[in-house]
Amino acid sequence: MPGISRRGASLPASPIRKLAPYAESAIQRGVKVYHLNIGQPDLPTPEKALDAIRTLDRRTLEYSPSNGIRSLRDKLTGYYSRFGINLSQDEIIVTSGGSEALLATFLTCFDPGDEVIITEPGYANYLSFAKAAGLVVKAVTSRIEDGFALPSAADFETAITDKTRAILICNPNNPTGHLYSPEELFQIRDLVRDHNLFLISDEVYREFVYNGKPYVSALTLFGIEENVIVVDSVSKRYSECGIRVGMVVTRNKEILEGIMHFCQSRLSPPLLGQIAAEASIEGTELYSEECFNEYKARRDFFIEGLNKIPGVYSPLPEGAFYTVASLPVKNAEDFCRWCLTDFCWKENGEEPEENGGIRFGGLIPGPEKKEPEFIGETVMMAPAAGFYANKELGANQVRMAYVLKREDLARALKVLEKALEAYRKVEAGE
Amino acid sequence: MPGISRRGASLPASPIRKLAPYAESAIQRGVKVYHLNIGQPDLPTPEKALDAIRTLDRRTLEYSPSNGIRSLRDKLTGYYSRFGINLSQDEIIVTSGGSEALLATFLTCFDPGDEVIITEPGYANYLSFAKAAGLVVKAVTSRIEDGFALPSAADFETAITDKTRAILICNPNNPTGHLYSPEELFQIRDLVRDHNLFLISDEVYREFVYNGKPYVSALTLFGIEENVIVVDSVSKRYSECGIRVGMVVTRNKEILEGIMHFCQSRLSPPLLGQIAAEASIEGTELYSEECFNEYKARRDFFIEGLNKIPGVYSPLPEGAFYTVASLPVKNAEDFCRWCLTDFCWKENGEEPEENGGIRFGGLIPGPEKKEPEFIGETVMMAPAAGFYANKELGANQVRMAYVLKREDLARALKVLEKALEAYRKVEAGE
């Protein structure tokens, strides 16, 4: 039988999703799992978007144009102008989420063997798509002890070779929450200009900036207008990750044409998602403000709570809704898996009874039932090692999203503390 | 400024969509355009699917699992069993349309430089995605004079080298409408087995077989269970191309895992589309039968009409809803563009007046208006050259989809005949 290719075998399992089968099995055993692993907001999608779907007035759900519905691209130009970004609708190509925007960019701008510089820890899926596109990732490391600030220009210079074609940033950063300062962005602009590189800027968290500082989009950087390609998405800002509507934005005509050819091959972005996205863009200012305030409150609450747990350290994220924290464990991936397979905590020290035999250290799945009896709680986190290109880094770190309700975050913090206490004994071999 | 990559520059414009700007501009001038270029059915989406969308009962449009919603995959196993294909839901990964299914397969199964054998004319987007994935396409030519039957085993053998990793078929075929006979499929099975290749089978037109012969899915071929990867989609069978729901189906565990890693990187397929797709699968037998009968009637009507036009020849397609026809022109791409830029026909020989000055041979765009005054009719077709890997083939052929209402097909045939008459003078330099 024919086997997988070297490329296919090199595609990593997502650190965000690869523990999902363990979580599913824990849930089937009756464990309540707090999902800190994934940036799946629980805030409602704007009513206007849901209404647009519910009042759908079409007989046939037909293809949309390959670059997206014109009226959606029109509304997007209005959206960007609110951020001081002037665009024509032809400079926007609508994609199936930010993911496809990134993949289309990789497949259009680069040849196999080309090098792309990424800061690590970086969004794990950059690494997968780079492998899929045959690119070589050069990682420049940001460090937890510096609050994951942008590495120095000298660190970047060292990484640049004659095969380097682009610098890829995520601002505000997933997974670290770091917001690039204007000075940091000018430093990147100079590198990009001096070495004639692309600057790919993932700005899907543009609206989630908590430190009061102004947001600087790569699209407003002077002198590199033709170098910049922005990857964007409505997923997070309107809490509609499932509709799969993202976009590539660039003023580089040659790149626009190339990406358009790729997009013609995949025919069109999702029609229903585009209808929901278009309805989300205007008249949702109050919604956005409420979401912002809620995420900021969650951040303050969650990061303070994390840092109170003995041995845990998290910098204060300035944007997005993630943090990378270090835990008092040797191997965070082992710990994250253990939390799902071997651990669950029940308040008041009650031990689970007749429920499948689950307790600390035990794993005997009970009979399958539709609604399993509650036996306790655990947390799911994403091991941070998968966000580093250098395999020796981040072993004791996890990425956590603070997108749950505050009462759930409070429970999750408590459960995490209990898990770390129990795991200390496991690591000690007791 | 940084430029496009060699790979990006090699991505061809879609032959189906690249003339779209000319069509748009014709429409703005007041020309009614009959879209024979694209397989965008005008039949309604099943009411059940539209209802599922209109009664959407969710507050948050969240990510779905990377391999698709479980209940959708459950229903799909039921769907496949109707065709004698027994699958578990874990052997199905839901994708953003058949397009993503194909791209994920290419990126997972092959390394750059690997060779894939495709019959030509073949679906144009196979060629684009192959370029994006760095694959080398070896084309085996089927000929209009043979009704586009599968080339002989000897032709395939000649194309196989030590770099060949797969044979890709589309059955029933887009663009030719050819249905592979059991004997042809056995011939392919033997080649695949003897050379340890993948067989990628695009079966999105499975339900559109008009010659009364049984449909044989590659998933039912004995002895190559682990070699087969089926690309599928709900787009055409439920007239819901815009929802972007397709699937990869394979029993090869290693490939499933690799494709799953790719799919985790792009997070999830479209949620709303999956809801519509799930509602389309069961209780729509009558709908499917009506669609089938309508397409069959359109095929009979359209192909007969085509062959009555002097100099035009089309084989009778046995499946799907396309045909590749030869036209009495030197260069079909020039002709197709001319139909949009220079031609429009008004019945009764009336000449357009005060409408922007458009007539045979003229092209003076009038003032922009919202609802331009009707000035005549034309047809849009896809030049077939883009469906051939060998650039010297198919120059006088076009691909046409017969998905319009019969009265529109009748008009389109009449307009095509008039256009060919007029173009004869253009080619003669009169």
PDB file of C-alpha atoms in Angstrom, chain B residues 17 19 95 146 177 201 210 307-308 334 365:
ATOM      1  CA  ARG B  17     -13.362  32.341 -14.224  1.00  0.00           C
ATOM      2  CA  LEU B  19     -13.079  35.912 -18.502  1.00  0.00           C
ATOM      3  CA  THR B  95     -13.394  19.912   4.093  1.00  0.00           C
ATOM      4  CA  ASP B 146     -13.301   8.726 -29.168  1.00  0.00           C
ATOM      5  CA  GLY B 177     -18.953  13.988 -19.153  1.00  0.00           C
ATOM      6  CA  SER B 201     -11.033   9.584  -7.517  1.00  0.00           C
ATOM      7  CA  TYR B 210     -27.518   9.356 -17.600  1.00  0.00           C
ATOM      8  CA  ASN B 307     -24.629  19.384 -32.870  1.00  0.00           C
ATOM      9  CA  LYS B 308     -27.144  21.138 -35.119  1.00  0.00           C
ATOM     10  CA  ASP B 334     -10.072  34.448 -28.609  1.00  0.00           C
ATOM     11  CA  PRO B 365     -18.637  51.502 -22.917  1.00  0.00           C
TER      12      PRO B 365
END
